């Protein structure tokens, strides 16, 4: 006789941590999970296929929309792959700017993860705290690119433009806030973007202390996360884990140290690792990563203050000329239009380039046939193998623990349903 299951439960697709695009089919024995089957495809973006239909430089903005919490890190992986194909390298100042914004993006990601994970398992206050800090960092995105999320700031050969000398100010005519409150909020905005980022970096460790005061030794938080979703180091490697999921299991692997890119070989920082490989260890790893990212940001700010210079290569077949040049030079204007309509034609070949994105290794494999668009683009998304392990991590746990495990995976479906 076939084995009789107790019942099958549809978990989602309305679950808040995946905003309606994750459907789990759970086979339950009472309230204990016997099997968890993730059904994906509810947010199919077709990014890889779309990228094969348009010039290389027109797909940078699509990368922002893959993991839409780690925008610039996705751009970095794609742009690095194009630079490998073209055989170009961004100037040193651009590399430091990329390093700084990669770490700003890592903090942005981990704040969103902590806010949502906390809310999922009953910690409301930390959600509000995290969004307070995210506002400042999204203002940094807006200052350099004009967009709060989908920046399209990294370009093959450098970045879109140098860091601005002044920050936008809050208006003094607001009916919602007093003049004193507005003056206080504008305090860190009196100088340049670097001044604003430095002020944030000075304040941020204190804010991380606040999050830890709320959660790290909180009895309920530990009951929901300690011993839940344990993955051994050997199994984590077999499952293809990267990023905090791998380091939470005690494997000290980080592309920023092991295969350095941008300016990471000049940075002084540590790689936090876990001991037990459970949800609590992965929480601790991400909390420490925020502190280490803050260290890197401070080093980048100091270097960028002392070293002015170009932020893009001079080759106008790859990077557009300046607007000032276009006003006086017809040839520069033609380069501009040709670049943004036809793009460029890298030599035939194949490349793979990866970055240590906040969720793990984000890589782009590109095959070029010498045309102005990729013959093939394959994205290596960190969230895909993590979600694939959900079944194994959930077996034997209670239904409520599935929510904690989904939270600790830190999945975003844009990169999974690509």
mmCIF file of N, CA, C and O in Angstrom, residues 289-376:
data_model
loop_
_atom_site.group_PDB
_atom_site.id
_atom_site.type_symbol
_atom_site.label_atom_id
_atom_site.label_comp_id
_atom_site.label_asym_id
_atom_site.label_seq_id
_atom_site.Cartn_x
_atom_site.Cartn_y
_atom_site.Cartn_z
ATOM 1 N N UNK A 289 28.769 41.409 9.182
ATOM 2 C CA UNK A 289 29.091 41.888 7.831
ATOM 3 C C UNK A 289 28.757 43.372 7.684
ATOM 4 O O UNK A 289 29.464 44.103 6.982
ATOM 5 N N UNK A 290 27.677 43.806 8.321
ATOM 6 C CA UNK A 290 27.328 45.233 8.243
ATOM 7 C C UNK A 290 28.424 46.077 8.880
ATOM 8 O O UNK A 290 28.782 47.139 8.364
ATOM 9 N N UNK A 291 28.982 45.608 9.982
ATOM 10 C CA UNK A 291 30.075 46.348 10.638
ATOM 11 C C UNK A 291 31.327 46.367 9.760
ATOM 12 O O UNK A 291 32.002 47.394 9.653
ATOM 13 N N UNK A 292 31.631 45.233 9.122
ATOM 14 C CA UNK A 292 32.810 45.169 8.255
ATOM 15 C C UNK A 292 32.626 46.044 7.010
ATOM 16 O O UNK A 292 33.558 46.705 6.554
ATOM 17 N N UNK A 293 31.399 46.057 6.456
ATOM 18 C CA UNK A 293 31.123 46.937 5.315
ATOM 19 C C UNK A 293 31.342 48.391 5.700
ATOM 20 O O UNK A 293 31.861 49.185 4.912
ATOM 21 N N UNK A 294 30.955 48.736 6.916
ATOM 22 C CA UNK A 294 31.145 50.104 7.397
ATOM 23 C C UNK A 294 32.630 50.458 7.441
ATOM 24 O O UNK A 294 33.031 51.571 7.079
ATOM 25 N N UNK A 295 33.457 49.492 7.859
ATOM 26 C CA UNK A 295 34.922 49.707 7.867
ATOM 27 C C UNK A 295 35.437 49.990 6.459
ATOM 28 O O UNK A 295 36.247 50.893 6.243
ATOM 29 N N UNK A 296 34.967 49.203 5.499
ATOM 30 C CA UNK A 296 35.423 49.375 4.115
ATOM 31 C C UNK A 296 34.991 50.736 3.585
ATOM 32 O O UNK A 296 35.769 51.435 2.921
ATOM 33 N N UNK A 297 33.760 51.134 3.874
ATOM 34 C CA UNK A 297 33.252 52.433 3.400
ATOM 35 C C UNK A 297 34.126 53.560 3.921
ATOM 36 O O UNK A 297 34.493 54.481 3.184
ATOM 37 N N UNK A 298 34.507 53.497 5.196
ATOM 38 C CA UNK A 298 35.355 54.548 5.783
ATOM 39 C C UNK A 298 36.708 54.624 5.054
ATOM 40 O O UNK A 298 37.222 55.723 4.794
ATOM 41 N N UNK A 299 37.283 53.473 4.738
ATOM 42 C CA UNK A 299 38.572 53.462 4.025
ATOM 43 C C UNK A 299 38.426 54.059 2.628
ATOM 44 O O UNK A 299 39.298 54.798 2.157
ATOM 45 N N UNK A 300 37.318 53.737 1.964
ATOM 46 C CA UNK A 300 37.086 54.278 0.616
ATOM 47 C C UNK A 300 36.899 55.788 0.654
ATOM 48 O O UNK A 300 37.423 56.515 -0.199
ATOM 49 N N UNK A 301 36.139 56.277 1.655
ATOM 50 C CA UNK A 301 35.906 57.720 1.776
ATOM 51 C C UNK A 301 37.223 58.449 1.932
ATOM 52 O O UNK A 301 37.493 59.464 1.263
ATOM 53 N N UNK A 302 38.101 57.921 2.798
ATOM 54 C CA UNK A 302 39.395 58.573 3.026
ATOM 55 C C UNK A 302 40.220 58.609 1.739
ATOM 56 O O UNK A 302 40.809 59.635 1.387
ATOM 57 N N UNK A 303 40.264 57.486 1.001
ATOM 58 C CA UNK A 303 41.053 57.435 -0.234
ATOM 59 C C UNK A 303 40.471 58.386 -1.284
ATOM 60 O O UNK A 303 41.211 59.109 -1.959
ATOM 61 N N UNK A 304 39.170 58.412 -1.424
ATOM 62 C CA UNK A 304 38.525 59.245 -2.453
ATOM 63 C C UNK A 304 38.707 60.734 -2.157
ATOM 64 O O UNK A 304 38.788 61.548 -3.084
ATOM 65 N N UNK A 305 38.788 61.088 -0.895
ATOM 66 C CA UNK A 305 39.061 62.492 -0.541
ATOM 67 C C UNK A 305 40.441 62.925 -1.022
ATOM 68 O O UNK A 305 40.641 64.046 -1.481
ATOM 69 N N UNK A 306 41.391 62.007 -0.903
ATOM 70 C CA UNK A 306 42.788 62.360 -1.148
ATOM 71 C C UNK A 306 43.223 62.160 -2.596
ATOM 72 O O UNK A 306 44.303 62.593 -2.990
ATOM 73 N N UNK A 307 42.394 61.482 -3.411
ATOM 74 C CA UNK A 307 42.832 61.107 -4.754
ATOM 75 C C UNK A 307 41.789 61.445 -5.814
ATOM 76 O O UNK A 307 41.013 60.575 -6.229
ATOM 77 N N UNK A 308 41.768 62.692 -6.262
ATOM 78 C CA UNK A 308 40.886 63.018 -7.388
ATOM 79 C C UNK A 308 41.414 62.374 -8.667
ATOM 80 O O UNK A 308 42.565 61.931 -8.721
ATOM 81 N N UNK A 309 40.552 62.326 -9.682
ATOM 82 C CA UNK A 309 41.000 61.732 -10.943
ATOM 83 C C UNK A 309 39.813 61.344 -11.797
ATOM 84 O O UNK A 309 38.660 61.542 -11.420
ATOM 85 N N UNK A 310 40.078 60.769 -12.964
ATOM 86 C CA UNK A 310 38.978 60.381 -13.855
ATOM 87 C C UNK A 310 38.191 59.202 -13.285
ATOM 88 O O UNK A 310 38.750 58.368 -12.563
ATOM 89 N N UNK A 311 36.913 59.136 -13.626
ATOM 90 C CA UNK A 311 36.073 58.023 -13.166
ATOM 91 C C UNK A 311 35.614 57.180 -14.356
ATOM 92 O O UNK A 311 34.768 56.304 -14.203
ATOM 93 N N UNK A 312 36.140 57.451 -15.548
ATOM 94 C CA UNK A 312 35.791 56.677 -16.738
ATOM 95 C C UNK A 312 36.946 56.731 -17.725
ATOM 96 O O UNK A 312 37.714 57.695 -17.734
ATOM 97 N N UNK A 313 37.051 55.705 -18.538
ATOM 98 C CA UNK A 313 38.112 55.700 -19.553
ATOM 99 C C UNK A 313 37.774 56.705 -20.655
ATOM 100 O O UNK A 313 36.624 57.115 -20.809
ATOM 101 N N UNK A 314 38.791 57.088 -21.413
ATOM 102 C CA UNK A 314 38.627 58.116 -22.441
ATOM 103 C C UNK A 314 38.128 57.557 -23.778
ATOM 104 O O UNK A 314 37.869 58.317 -24.697
ATOM 105 N N UNK A 315 37.992 56.257 -23.900
ATOM 106 C CA UNK A 315 37.583 55.648 -25.167
ATOM 107 C C UNK A 315 36.092 55.881 -25.399
ATOM 108 O O UNK A 315 35.252 55.251 -24.756
ATOM 109 N N UNK A 316 35.745 56.771 -26.334
ATOM 110 C CA UNK A 316 34.348 57.130 -26.551
ATOM 111 C C UNK A 316 33.572 56.097 -27.350
ATOM 112 O O UNK A 316 32.379 56.275 -27.604
ATOM 113 N N UNK A 317 34.252 55.004 -27.733
ATOM 114 C CA UNK A 317 33.508 53.891 -28.313
ATOM 115 C C UNK A 317 32.872 53.029 -27.220
ATOM 116 O O UNK A 317 32.022 52.193 -27.500
ATOM 117 N N UNK A 318 33.325 53.255 -25.972
ATOM 118 C CA UNK A 318 32.810 52.473 -24.840
ATOM 119 C C UNK A 318 32.092 53.366 -23.834
ATOM 120 O O UNK A 318 31.014 53.030 -23.349
ATOM 121 N N UNK A 319 32.686 54.507 -23.515
ATOM 122 C CA UNK A 319 32.076 55.459 -22.578
ATOM 123 C C UNK A 319 31.670 56.722 -23.338
ATOM 124 O O UNK A 319 32.422 57.198 -24.201
ATOM 125 N N UNK A 320 30.494 57.286 -23.055
ATOM 126 C CA UNK A 320 30.063 58.482 -23.795
ATOM 127 C C UNK A 320 30.936 59.689 -23.471
ATOM 128 O O UNK A 320 31.486 59.786 -22.366
ATOM 129 N N UNK A 321 31.088 60.623 -24.421
ATOM 130 C CA UNK A 321 31.815 61.864 -24.124
ATOM 131 C C UNK A 321 31.017 62.724 -23.150
ATOM 132 O O UNK A 321 29.816 62.505 -22.935
ATOM 133 N N UNK A 322 31.671 63.723 -22.558
ATOM 134 C CA UNK A 322 30.976 64.601 -21.621
ATOM 135 C C UNK A 322 29.991 65.497 -22.372
ATOM 136 O O UNK A 322 30.124 65.738 -23.575
ATOM 137 N N UNK A 323 29.014 65.989 -21.653
ATOM 138 C CA UNK A 323 28.007 66.857 -22.274
ATOM 139 C C UNK A 323 28.648 68.151 -22.789
ATOM 140 O O UNK A 323 28.245 68.689 -23.821
ATOM 141 N N UNK A 324 29.660 68.624 -22.076
ATOM 142 C CA UNK A 324 30.356 69.840 -22.514
ATOM 143 C C UNK A 324 31.032 69.610 -23.865
ATOM 144 O O UNK A 324 30.973 70.465 -24.756
ATOM 145 N N UNK A 325 31.658 68.420 -24.020
ATOM 146 C CA UNK A 325 32.306 68.115 -25.297
ATOM 147 C C UNK A 325 31.293 68.041 -26.436
ATOM 148 O O UNK A 325 31.558 68.481 -27.555
ATOM 149 N N UNK A 326 30.133 67.490 -26.149
ATOM 150 C CA UNK A 326 29.124 67.321 -27.198
ATOM 151 C C UNK A 326 28.616 68.653 -27.730
ATOM 152 O O UNK A 326 28.192 68.759 -28.878
ATOM 153 N N UNK A 327 28.635 69.681 -26.886
ATOM 154 C CA UNK A 327 28.130 70.988 -27.319
ATOM 155 C C UNK A 327 29.060 71.658 -28.321
ATOM 156 O O UNK A 327 28.629 72.477 -29.126
ATOM 157 N N UNK A 328 30.359 71.307 -28.265
ATOM 158 C CA UNK A 328 31.339 71.970 -29.122
ATOM 159 C C UNK A 328 31.868 71.088 -30.251
ATOM 160 O O UNK A 328 32.481 71.586 -31.190
ATOM 161 N N UNK A 329 31.649 69.780 -30.140
ATOM 162 C CA UNK A 329 32.328 68.853 -31.057
ATOM 163 C C UNK A 329 31.304 67.912 -31.689
ATOM 164 O O UNK A 329 30.712 67.066 -31.017
ATOM 165 N N UNK A 330 31.104 68.032 -32.997
ATOM 166 C CA UNK A 330 30.134 67.194 -33.697
ATOM 167 C C UNK A 330 30.539 65.715 -33.649
ATOM 168 O O UNK A 330 29.691 64.826 -33.546
ATOM 169 N N UNK A 331 31.847 65.462 -33.701
ATOM 170 C CA UNK A 331 32.306 64.071 -33.651
ATOM 171 C C UNK A 331 31.921 63.420 -32.322
ATOM 172 O O UNK A 331 31.503 62.266 -32.278
ATOM 173 N N UNK A 332 32.061 64.180 -31.210
ATOM 174 C CA UNK A 332 31.669 63.657 -29.896
ATOM 175 C C UNK A 332 30.174 63.364 -29.860
ATOM 176 O O UNK A 332 29.735 62.355 -29.286
ATOM 177 N N UNK A 333 29.386 64.234 -30.481
ATOM 178 C CA UNK A 333 27.933 64.038 -30.519
ATOM 179 C C UNK A 333 27.579 62.753 -31.272
ATOM 180 O O UNK A 333 26.714 61.980 -30.842
ATOM 181 N N UNK A 334 28.283 62.515 -32.377
ATOM 182 C CA UNK A 334 28.033 61.289 -33.156
ATOM 183 C C UNK A 334 28.400 60.055 -32.329
ATOM 184 O O UNK A 334 27.676 59.058 -32.310
ATOM 185 N N UNK A 335 29.562 60.129 -31.632
ATOM 186 C CA UNK A 335 29.962 59.026 -30.745
ATOM 187 C C UNK A 335 28.858 58.732 -29.738
ATOM 188 O O UNK A 335 28.534 57.568 -29.467
ATOM 189 N N UNK A 336 28.281 59.787 -29.161
ATOM 190 C CA UNK A 336 27.236 59.637 -28.142
ATOM 191 C C UNK A 336 26.046 58.869 -28.722
ATOM 192 O O UNK A 336 25.591 57.875 -28.139
ATOM 193 N N UNK A 337 25.538 59.324 -29.852
ATOM 194 C CA UNK A 337 24.357 58.689 -30.432
ATOM 195 C C UNK A 337 24.662 57.264 -30.886
ATOM 196 O O UNK A 337 23.838 56.351 -30.705
ATOM 197 N N UNK A 338 25.826 57.070 -31.461
ATOM 198 C CA UNK A 338 26.192 55.732 -31.935
ATOM 199 C C UNK A 338 26.320 54.757 -30.766
ATOM 200 O O UNK A 338 25.885 53.604 -30.860
ATOM 201 N N UNK A 339 26.889 55.240 -29.648
ATOM 202 C CA UNK A 339 27.070 54.385 -28.480
ATOM 203 C C UNK A 339 25.731 53.928 -27.908
ATOM 204 O O UNK A 339 25.547 52.753 -27.571
ATOM 205 N N UNK A 340 24.775 54.867 -27.796
ATOM 206 C CA UNK A 340 23.519 54.526 -27.138
ATOM 207 C C UNK A 340 22.494 53.871 -28.071
ATOM 208 O O UNK A 340 21.476 53.366 -27.598
ATOM 209 N N UNK A 341 22.742 53.868 -29.373
ATOM 210 C CA UNK A 341 21.832 53.174 -30.283
ATOM 211 C C UNK A 341 22.405 51.832 -30.725
ATOM 212 O O UNK A 341 21.747 50.803 -30.608
ATOM 213 N N UNK A 342 23.655 51.859 -31.205
ATOM 214 C CA UNK A 342 24.266 50.618 -31.696
ATOM 215 C C UNK A 342 25.108 49.911 -30.644
ATOM 216 O O UNK A 342 25.296 48.705 -30.699
ATOM 217 N N UNK A 343 25.666 50.662 -29.690
ATOM 218 C CA UNK A 343 26.545 50.059 -28.701
ATOM 219 C C UNK A 343 27.917 49.769 -29.276
ATOM 220 O O UNK A 343 28.416 50.506 -30.118
ATOM 221 N N UNK A 344 28.542 48.669 -28.827
ATOM 222 C CA UNK A 344 29.882 48.303 -29.280
ATOM 223 C C UNK A 344 29.887 46.811 -29.563
ATOM 224 O O UNK A 344 29.010 46.059 -29.116
ATOM 225 N N UNK A 345 30.876 46.360 -30.300
ATOM 226 C CA UNK A 345 30.975 44.959 -30.712
ATOM 227 C C UNK A 345 32.230 44.329 -30.108
ATOM 228 O O UNK A 345 33.327 44.475 -30.674
ATOM 229 N N UNK A 346 32.113 43.647 -28.976
ATOM 230 C CA UNK A 346 33.298 42.982 -28.406
ATOM 231 C C UNK A 346 33.757 41.857 -29.320
ATOM 232 O O UNK A 346 32.976 41.329 -30.113
ATOM 233 N N UNK A 347 35.000 41.463 -29.215
ATOM 234 C CA UNK A 347 35.475 40.328 -30.028
ATOM 235 C C UNK A 347 34.775 39.033 -29.610
ATOM 236 O O UNK A 347 34.303 38.920 -28.473
ATOM 237 N N UNK A 348 34.685 38.048 -30.515
ATOM 238 C CA UNK A 348 34.059 36.765 -30.147
ATOM 239 C C UNK A 348 34.804 36.107 -28.984
ATOM 240 O O UNK A 348 36.029 36.221 -28.870
ATOM 241 N N UNK A 349 34.044 35.455 -28.135
ATOM 242 C CA UNK A 349 34.651 34.782 -26.984
ATOM 243 C C UNK A 349 33.619 34.563 -25.893
ATOM 244 O O UNK A 349 32.437 34.885 -26.063
ATOM 245 N N UNK A 350 34.068 34.004 -24.787
ATOM 246 C CA UNK A 350 33.177 33.788 -23.649
ATOM 247 C C UNK A 350 33.901 34.184 -22.367
ATOM 248 O O UNK A 350 35.103 33.985 -22.237
ATOM 249 N N UNK A 351 33.143 34.758 -21.444
ATOM 250 C CA UNK A 351 33.722 35.198 -20.168
ATOM 251 C C UNK A 351 32.753 34.884 -19.036
ATOM 252 O O UNK A 351 31.541 34.758 -19.246
ATOM 253 N N UNK A 352 33.322 34.771 -17.845
ATOM 254 C CA UNK A 352 32.505 34.692 -16.623
ATOM 255 C C UNK A 352 33.116 35.651 -15.630
ATOM 256 O O UNK A 352 34.329 35.644 -15.411
ATOM 257 N N UNK A 353 32.299 36.504 -15.052
ATOM 258 C CA UNK A 353 32.774 37.436 -14.026
ATOM 259 C C UNK A 353 31.793 37.404 -12.869
ATOM 260 O O UNK A 353 30.574 37.379 -13.083
ATOM 261 N N UNK A 354 32.323 37.393 -11.659
ATOM 262 C CA UNK A 354 31.466 37.305 -10.476
ATOM 263 C C UNK A 354 31.877 38.325 -9.438
ATOM 264 O O UNK A 354 33.032 38.758 -9.390
ATOM 265 N N UNK A 355 30.918 38.709 -8.623
ATOM 266 C CA UNK A 355 31.179 39.588 -7.478
ATOM 267 C C UNK A 355 30.580 38.954 -6.231
ATOM 268 O O UNK A 355 29.684 38.103 -6.324
ATOM 269 N N UNK A 356 31.085 39.369 -5.077
ATOM 270 C CA UNK A 356 30.519 38.925 -3.800
ATOM 271 C C UNK A 356 29.340 39.835 -3.479
ATOM 272 O O UNK A 356 29.478 40.848 -2.795
ATOM 273 N N UNK A 357 28.185 39.500 -4.024
ATOM 274 C CA UNK A 357 26.966 40.266 -3.760
ATOM 275 C C UNK A 357 26.511 39.990 -2.323
ATOM 276 O O UNK A 357 26.980 39.033 -1.689
ATOM 277 N N UNK A 358 25.608 40.798 -1.794
ATOM 278 C CA UNK A 358 25.188 40.602 -0.394
ATOM 279 C C UNK A 358 24.632 39.212 -0.098
ATOM 280 O O UNK A 358 24.781 38.706 0.999
ATOM 281 N N UNK A 359 23.993 38.573 -1.084
ATOM 282 C CA UNK A 359 23.378 37.266 -0.857
ATOM 283 C C UNK A 359 24.313 36.109 -1.203
ATOM 284 O O UNK A 359 24.007 34.955 -0.929
ATOM 285 N N UNK A 360 25.437 36.406 -1.865
ATOM 286 C CA UNK A 360 26.365 35.359 -2.270
ATOM 287 C C UNK A 360 27.007 35.714 -3.596
ATOM 288 O O UNK A 360 27.056 36.881 -3.988
ATOM 289 N N UNK A 361 27.488 34.689 -4.311
ATOM 290 C CA UNK A 361 28.191 34.926 -5.576
ATOM 291 C C UNK A 361 27.200 35.222 -6.694
ATOM 292 O O UNK A 361 26.408 34.366 -7.088
ATOM 293 N N UNK A 362 27.283 36.449 -7.200
ATOM 294 C CA UNK A 362 26.474 36.835 -8.362
ATOM 295 C C UNK A 362 27.410 36.901 -9.559
ATOM 296 O O UNK A 362 28.346 37.692 -9.582
ATOM 297 N N UNK A 363 27.155 36.068 -10.559
ATOM 298 C CA UNK A 363 28.045 36.024 -11.709
ATOM 299 C C UNK A 363 27.294 36.113 -13.017
ATOM 300 O O UNK A 363 26.109 35.779 -13.095
ATOM 301 N N UNK A 364 27.983 36.585 -14.043
ATOM 302 C CA UNK A 364 27.424 36.643 -15.390
ATOM 303 C C UNK A 364 28.351 35.902 -16.352
ATOM 304 O O UNK A 364 29.544 36.201 -16.413
ATOM 305 N N UNK A 365 27.781 34.956 -17.077
ATOM 306 C CA UNK A 365 28.501 34.239 -18.132
ATOM 307 C C UNK A 365 27.985 34.773 -19.455
ATOM 308 O O UNK A 365 26.776 34.723 -19.726
ATOM 309 N N UNK A 366 28.877 35.336 -20.270
ATOM 310 C CA UNK A 366 28.476 35.934 -21.545
ATOM 311 C C UNK A 366 29.239 35.275 -22.677
ATOM 312 O O UNK A 366 30.464 35.090 -22.603
ATOM 313 N N UNK A 367 28.512 34.892 -23.716
ATOM 314 C CA UNK A 367 29.114 34.413 -24.954
ATOM 315 C C UNK A 367 28.909 35.502 -26.003
ATOM 316 O O UNK A 367 27.785 35.958 -26.228
ATOM 317 N N UNK A 368 30.006 35.935 -26.621
ATOM 318 C CA UNK A 368 29.939 36.946 -27.675
ATOM 319 C C UNK A 368 30.276 36.304 -29.019
ATOM 320 O O UNK A 368 31.212 35.514 -29.108
ATOM 321 N N UNK A 369 29.493 36.634 -30.044
ATOM 322 C CA UNK A 369 29.814 36.179 -31.394
ATOM 323 C C UNK A 369 30.327 37.326 -32.255
ATOM 324 O O UNK A 369 30.339 37.247 -33.487
ATOM 325 N N UNK A 370 30.740 38.420 -31.597
ATOM 326 C CA UNK A 370 31.264 39.576 -32.325
ATOM 327 C C UNK A 370 30.208 40.604 -32.677
ATOM 328 O O UNK A 370 30.527 41.646 -33.246
ATOM 329 N N UNK A 371 28.948 40.338 -32.310
ATOM 330 C CA UNK A 371 27.867 41.292 -32.584
ATOM 331 C C UNK A 371 27.775 42.301 -31.450
ATOM 332 O O UNK A 371 28.513 42.230 -30.457
ATOM 333 N N UNK A 372 26.831 43.251 -31.581
ATOM 334 C CA UNK A 372 26.697 44.291 -30.561
ATOM 335 C C UNK A 372 25.779 43.863 -29.427
ATOM 336 O O UNK A 372 25.483 44.651 -28.535
ATOM 337 N N UNK A 373 25.311 42.619 -29.441
ATOM 338 C CA UNK A 373 24.480 42.090 -28.349
ATOM 339 C C UNK A 373 24.999 40.714 -27.955
ATOM 340 O O UNK A 373 25.650 40.038 -28.781
ATOM 341 N N UNK A 374 24.758 40.264 -26.727
ATOM 342 C CA UNK A 374 25.268 38.948 -26.322
ATOM 343 C C UNK A 374 24.623 37.833 -27.154
ATOM 344 O O UNK A 374 23.418 37.882 -27.418
ATOM 345 N N UNK A 375 25.435 36.831 -27.537
ATOM 346 C CA UNK A 375 24.850 35.628 -28.145
ATOM 347 C C UNK A 375 24.139 34.841 -27.053
ATOM 348 O O UNK A 375 23.090 34.260 -27.276
ATOM 349 N N UNK A 376 24.743 34.836 -25.858
ATOM 350 C CA UNK A 376 24.127 34.137 -24.725
ATOM 351 C C UNK A 376 24.520 34.852 -23.445
ATOM 352 O O UNK A 376 25.685 35.219 -23.266
#
